[in-house]
Every structure is written in C-alpha cells, then in structure tokens.
CSV table of C-alpha atoms in Angstrom, one decimal:
chain,number,residue,atom,x,y,z
R,1,MET,CA,39.8,20.1,-13.0
R,2,ALA,CA,38.1,22.7,-11.4
R,3,TYR,CA,40.8,23.3,-8.6
R,4,GLY,CA,44.1,21.5,-10.7
R,5,GLY,CA,44.1,18.5,-9.1
R,6,ASN,CA,43.9,19.1,-5.8
R,7,VAL,CA,41.6,16.2,-4.3
R,8,ALA,CA,41.3,18.0,-1.1
R,9,LEU,CA,40.6,20.9,-2.0
R,10,GLY,CA,38.2,20.2,-4.6
R,11,PHE,CA,35.9,17.4,-1.9
R,12,THR,CA,36.2,20.3,0.9
R,13,GLN,CA,35.0,22.8,-1.4
R,14,SER,CA,31.7,20.1,-2.6
R,15,LEU,CA,30.7,19.4,0.9
R,16,GLY,CA,30.5,23.5,0.9
R,17,TRP,CA,27.8,23.6,-1.7
R,18,VAL,CA,26.2,20.7,-0.3
R,19,VAL,CA,25.7,22.3,3.1
R,20,ASP,CA,25.2,25.2,1.8
R,21,ASN,CA,21.8,24.4,-0.3
R,22,VAL,CA,20.9,22.3,2.5
R,23,SER,CA,21.0,24.5,4.3
R,24,ASP,CA,19.1,26.5,2.5
R,25,SER,CA,15.4,26.9,4.2
R,26,TRP,CA,13.9,26.4,0.4
R,27,ASN,CA,15.9,23.0,-0.3
R,28,ALA,CA,15.9,22.5,3.3
R,29,SER,CA,11.7,22.0,2.7
R,30,ILE,CA,11.8,20.4,-0.3
R,31,LEU,CA,14.3,17.5,0.8
R,32,VAL,CA,11.3,17.1,4.7
R,33,PHE,CA,8.6,16.5,2.3
R,34,THR,CA,10.6,14.0,-0.2
R,35,PHE,CA,11.4,12.4,2.9
R,36,THR,CA,8.1,12.9,4.6
R,37,ILE,CA,6.3,10.9,1.6
R,38,GLY,CA,9.8,8.4,2.3
R,39,GLY,CA,8.1,7.6,5.4
R,40,LEU,CA,4.3,7.6,4.5
R,41,ILE,CA,4.7,5.1,2.1
R,42,GLY,CA,6.7,2.9,4.6
R,43,LEU,CA,3.2,2.9,6.6
R,44,TRP,CA,1.6,2.1,4.0
R,45,ILE,CA,3.0,-1.2,3.4
R,46,LEU,CA,3.8,-1.6,7.0
R,47,SER,CA,0.0,-0.6,8.1
R,48,GLY,CA,-1.8,-3.5,5.7
R,49,GLY,CA,-2.9,-0.8,3.0
R,50,THR,CA,-2.0,-1.7,-0.1
R,51,HIS,CA,-2.9,-4.5,0.5
R,52,GLY,CA,-6.0,-3.3,1.8
R,53,PHE,CA,-6.0,-1.3,-1.6
R,54,ALA,CA,-5.6,-4.3,-3.6
R,55,ASP,CA,-8.1,-6.5,-1.8
R,56,LEU,CA,-11.2,-3.9,-2.3
R,57,LEU,CA,-10.3,-3.9,-5.6
R,58,GLY,CA,-10.1,-7.6,-6.0
R,59,ARG,CA,-13.4,-8.8,-5.2
R,60,ARG,CA,-14.5,-6.6,-7.9
R,61,VAL,CA,-12.6,-8.6,-10.3
R,62,LYS,CA,-14.6,-11.3,-13.2
R,63,GLY,CA,-12.0,-10.9,-16.0
R,64,ALA,CA,-8.1,-10.9,-17.5
R,65,ARG,CA,-9.8,-7.4,-18.4
R,66,GLY,CA,-10.9,-6.1,-15.0
R,67,ALA,CA,-7.6,-7.6,-13.6
R,68,GLN,CA,-5.6,-5.2,-15.8
R,69,LEU,CA,-8.6,-2.3,-15.5
R,70,ALA,CA,-7.5,-2.8,-11.1
R,71,SER,CA,-4.1,-2.6,-11.4
R,72,TYR,CA,-4.1,0.8,-13.7
R,73,VAL,CA,-6.6,1.8,-11.6
R,74,ALA,CA,-4.3,1.5,-8.1
R,75,GLY,CA,-1.2,2.9,-10.4
R,76,TRP,CA,-3.1,6.0,-10.1
R,77,PHE,CA,-4.2,5.9,-6.4
R,78,ILE,CA,-0.3,5.9,-5.5
R,79,PHE,CA,0.7,8.4,-7.0
R,80,LEU,CA,3.4,10.2,-4.6
R,81,ASP,CA,6.6,8.2,-5.7
R,82,ASP,CA,7.2,6.4,-9.2
R,83,TYR,CA,8.7,3.7,-7.8
R,84,ALA,CA,6.9,2.8,-4.7
R,85,ASN,CA,4.4,2.6,-7.6
R,86,SER,CA,5.9,-0.1,-9.3
R,87,ALA,CA,6.6,-1.7,-6.1
R,88,ALA,CA,3.5,-1.7,-4.9
R,89,VAL,CA,1.2,-2.2,-7.3
R,90,GLY,CA,3.2,-4.4,-8.6
R,91,THR,CA,3.2,-6.9,-5.6
R,92,THR,CA,0.0,-6.4,-4.6
R,93,PHE,CA,-1.9,-7.1,-7.9
R,94,ARG,CA,0.3,-9.9,-9.2
R,95,PRO,CA,-2.0,-12.7,-8.2
R,96,LEU,CA,-4.6,-11.1,-8.6
R,97,SER,CA,-3.0,-10.8,-12.9
R,98,ASP,CA,-1.8,-14.6,-12.4
R,99,LYS,CA,-5.1,-15.7,-11.4
R,100,TYR,CA,-6.6,-14.6,-15.0
R,101,ARG,CA,-4.1,-15.4,-17.3
R,102,VAL,CA,-2.6,-12.0,-18.1
R,103,SER,CA,1.1,-12.2,-19.3
R,104,LYS,CA,3.5,-10.5,-17.4
R,105,GLU,CA,4.6,-8.6,-20.8
R,106,LYS,CA,1.1,-7.1,-20.7
R,107,PHE,CA,0.8,-7.0,-15.9
R,108,SER,CA,5.0,-4.8,-16.6
R,109,PHE,CA,3.6,-2.8,-19.9
R,110,ILE,CA,0.6,-1.2,-17.2
R,111,VAL,CA,2.2,-1.3,-14.0
R,112,ASP,CA,5.3,1.1,-15.7
R,113,SER,CA,3.1,3.0,-17.5
R,114,THR,CA,1.1,4.0,-14.5
R,115,ALA,CA,4.0,4.9,-12.2
R,116,ALA,CA,5.7,7.6,-13.4
R,117,PRO,CA,3.0,9.9,-15.8
R,118,ILE,CA,1.5,9.7,-12.9
R,119,CYS,CA,3.9,11.1,-10.7
R,120,THR,CA,4.3,14.0,-12.4
R,121,ILE,CA,0.7,15.1,-13.1
R,122,PHE,CA,-0.4,14.4,-9.5
R,123,LEU,CA,-0.5,17.8,-7.1
R,124,VAL,CA,1.6,16.2,-4.9
R,125,SER,CA,4.5,13.6,-5.2
R,126,SER,CA,8.2,12.6,-5.1
R,127,TRP,CA,8.2,14.3,-8.4
R,128,ILE,CA,6.4,17.2,-7.5
R,129,GLY,CA,8.8,17.9,-4.6
R,130,TYR,CA,11.7,18.3,-6.8
R,131,GLU,CA,10.4,20.2,-9.8
R,132,VAL,CA,8.9,23.2,-7.9
R,133,GLY,CA,12.2,23.1,-6.1
R,134,LEU,CA,14.0,23.2,-9.4
R,135,ILE,CA,11.4,25.7,-11.1
R,136,GLY,CA,11.6,28.6,-7.5
R,137,ASP,CA,15.7,28.9,-8.4
R,138,SER,CA,14.4,30.0,-10.9
R,139,LEU,CA,11.9,32.5,-10.6
R,140,PRO,CA,13.1,36.1,-9.6
R,141,GLU,CA,12.2,37.4,-6.0
R,142,ALA,CA,9.2,39.2,-8.1
R,143,ALA,CA,7.2,36.6,-9.0
R,144,MET,CA,3.5,36.3,-9.7
R,145,MET,CA,2.7,33.5,-8.1
R,146,THR,CA,4.4,30.2,-5.8
R,147,PRO,CA,6.4,27.6,-7.8
R,148,TYR,CA,3.5,25.5,-6.9
R,149,MET,CA,1.0,27.9,-8.7
R,150,TYR,CA,3.3,27.4,-11.8
R,151,PHE,CA,4.0,24.2,-11.3
R,152,LEU,CA,0.0,23.8,-11.8
R,153,TYR,CA,0.0,25.8,-14.6
R,154,SER,CA,1.5,23.4,-16.7
R,155,ILE,CA,0.4,20.3,-16.3
R,156,PRO,CA,-2.0,20.5,-19.7
R,157,TYR,CA,1.3,20.3,-21.4
R,158,LYS,CA,2.6,17.3,-20.3
R,159,PHE,CA,1.9,15.4,-23.5
R,160,TYR,CA,3.7,12.8,-22.5
R,161,SER,CA,2.2,11.7,-19.2
R,162,LEU,CA,-1.2,12.4,-20.5
R,163,MET,CA,-1.2,10.1,-23.5
R,164,MET,CA,-0.1,7.8,-22.3
R,165,LEU,CA,-2.4,6.8,-19.6
R,166,ALA,CA,-5.2,7.1,-22.4
R,167,LEU,CA,-3.2,5.1,-24.6
R,168,VAL,CA,-3.5,1.7,-21.8
R,169,LEU,CA,-6.5,3.0,-20.5
R,170,ILE,CA,-8.1,2.7,-24.1
R,171,LEU,CA,-6.2,-0.6,-24.6
R,172,VAL,CA,-7.4,-2.4,-21.5
R,173,LEU,CA,-11.0,-1.4,-22.3
R,174,TRP,CA,-11.1,-2.0,-25.7
R,175,ARG,CA,-8.7,-5.5,-26.3
R,176,ARG,CA,-6.7,-4.1,-28.8
R,177,ASP,CA,-2.4,-5.5,-28.0
R,178,TYR,CA,-0.1,-5.1,-30.7
R,179,GLY,CA,2.4,-7.0,-32.7
R,180,PRO,CA,4.3,-8.7,-29.5
R,181,MET,CA,2.0,-7.6,-27.3
R,182,LEU,CA,-1.0,-9.6,-28.6
R,183,LYS,CA,2.1,-12.6,-28.7
R,184,ALA,CA,2.5,-12.8,-25.6
R,185,GLU,CA,-1.2,-12.1,-24.5
R,186,HIS,CA,-1.9,-15.3,-26.4
R,187,ARG,CA,0.0,-17.2,-25.3
R,188,ALA,CA,-0.9,-15.9,-21.8
R,189,ARG,CA,-4.5,-16.8,-22.1
R,190,THR,CA,-4.1,-20.5,-25.1
R,191,THR,CA,-1.6,-21.9,-22.9
R,192,GLY,CA,-1.1,-20.8,-19.5
R,193,LYS,CA,2.0,-19.7,-19.4
R,194,LEU,CA,2.8,-15.9,-18.0
R,195,ILE,CA,6.4,-15.9,-19.5
R,196,ARG,CA,7.4,-17.0,-22.8
R,197,ASP,CA,10.1,-19.7,-22.8
R,198,GLY,CA,13.9,-19.0,-22.3
R,199,ALA,CA,12.0,-15.8,-20.3
R,200,LYS,CA,14.6,-14.9,-17.0
R,201,PRO,CA,12.8,-12.9,-14.7
R,202,LEU,CA,13.4,-9.8,-12.8
R,203,SER,CA,11.4,-9.3,-9.6
R,204,GLY,CA,13.1,-12.5,-7.5
R,205,GLY,CA,9.5,-12.4,-6.4
R,206,GLU,CA,9.3,-10.7,-3.0
R,207,GLU,CA,6.3,-9.6,-0.9
R,208,PHE,CA,6.3,-7.1,1.1
R,209,ASP,CA,7.0,-7.6,4.6
R,210,VAL,CA,2.9,-6.4,6.8
R,211,VAL,CA,3.2,-5.5,10.4
R,212,GLU,CA,1.8,-9.1,11.7
R,213,LYS,CA,-1.5,-9.8,12.6
R,214,VAL,CA,-2.3,-6.2,11.1
R,215,LYS,CA,-5.7,-6.6,9.2
R,216,TYR,CA,-5.4,-4.7,5.4
R,217,ARG,CA,-7.6,-2.3,5.1
R,218,ALA,CA,-7.3,0.5,2.4
R,219,SER,CA,-8.5,3.0,5.0
R,220,ASN,CA,-4.0,2.4,6.5
R,221,MET,CA,-3.7,4.3,3.5
R,222,TRP,CA,-6.7,6.7,3.2
R,223,ILE,CA,-6.6,8.4,6.1
R,224,PRO,CA,-2.6,9.5,5.7
R,225,LEU,CA,-2.9,10.1,2.3
R,226,VAL,CA,-5.7,12.9,2.4
R,227,ILE,CA,-4.4,14.4,5.4
R,228,LEU,CA,-0.4,15.1,3.7
R,229,ILE,CA,-2.3,16.3,0.3
R,230,GLY,CA,-4.5,18.8,2.6
R,231,MET,CA,-1.5,20.3,4.7
R,232,THR,CA,0.6,20.4,0.8
R,233,VAL,CA,-2.5,22.2,-0.7
R,234,PHE,CA,-3.5,24.4,2.1
R,235,SER,CA,-0.2,25.3,3.9
R,236,LYS,CA,1.1,28.0,3.1
C-alpha cells in the first residue's frame, strides 16, 4: 500500500528499516542483552541449575500448601523471561505439585501469575530490555536520567503485577479458593484426580534435557544469575 502495490520496492524498503534499526548502537545493545538472557536460561537448564533449585525447595515441603508456596517462590527467582519462567517452573515443580495433590488448575494459576508479573518489575529480564529500549527511543537527547533509571522509577506504578503477586501469596497462605478453583482443589484432594474428567492437558509432559552425568546443583543457577545482575546494574 505504501508503494502502490510494488512488492519488490516494499520488501527492499522494509529490509532497509530492519538493517537501520539493528545497526543502531542502542538497539544493538538491547538485542545482545536479550540474546544473553536466552543463553543464560539454556545454561540453567542444561547444567541442572533449575532442577537443583527445585530439589532445594522440595526438601522443605511438607504438604499441599508448601508445594504451592515452593512454586510461587520459584517464580520469583526465575525472572529473566516469562515464557522460560512458565516452562522451567511448570516442568521442575510439577512432580512436587502432583505428589501433594495440587490440582492442575491451581498449579497453572500459580505458575502463570508469577511469570509475566515478575518479569515486568525485576531489575533484569527480557521484558525490561524491551521496555528500556522503548523508553530510550522516546526520550529527548537532554534527558535528566538514563532510560533504565526511568524504568526503575516506574516500578511502584505497575499495579497489576504487584497486586497479582500479592493475591497469589494470600490465596496460598490462607488456603482460600473460590468458584471453579475451589471445586478443582476439592476434587484433587478428595479423589486424587488432578485433572477434571474429559479435560485434555495442554502440556505433553515432556521434560527438559540436562547434560548427561551432571549433578543437579542450585549454584549452577545462582552464580551466572548474580554475575548477570551485577553487570547490568553496575555497568555504565
């Protein structure tokens, strides 16, 4: 439409826009940051870091509430990406949740509600890289602060994320469920049916592959994470 139906010219111009944006130093730094996060998540999984973290929390779990709380806490610490958060927490904590008869509905709610909300308010995540990029593009050259500082000042106003995280914690600690969730939890506790009759699980039940003969250690998750946060927060 922009070029009178000339597909070749439109494609060439679009490609030029992509090259111009990628070659920009600010945009390039955001891309590198995002790729680094992806690599770190892969390192966590392959080195057994996420499984080690799950084992560390799992040893302290004594019941259904503990299993839910462990999944909630794990969501806080796997904050680099919302999709990776859901995949990692959902996969590694699913056996613990099943053991204590937590319904799939409740487990899914906890995992989903501590994925994106965490990523939007934490110091380092793929969401933050994108947000800071948008802020940087919108700021005038004579801005009073860096784009990252503007992001930090916006955190107290992210009401949805903060209220959702608080709500999940309250529901877990007080053991309060309502409506369909209450029915699902009652079914799971009394009958052992974690999935309602006729439901088809969206997950195929697959597990993440870990490098062979690697011992699960939580330190394989913590050490790279601390390094990344330190480099991001304290770099100029």
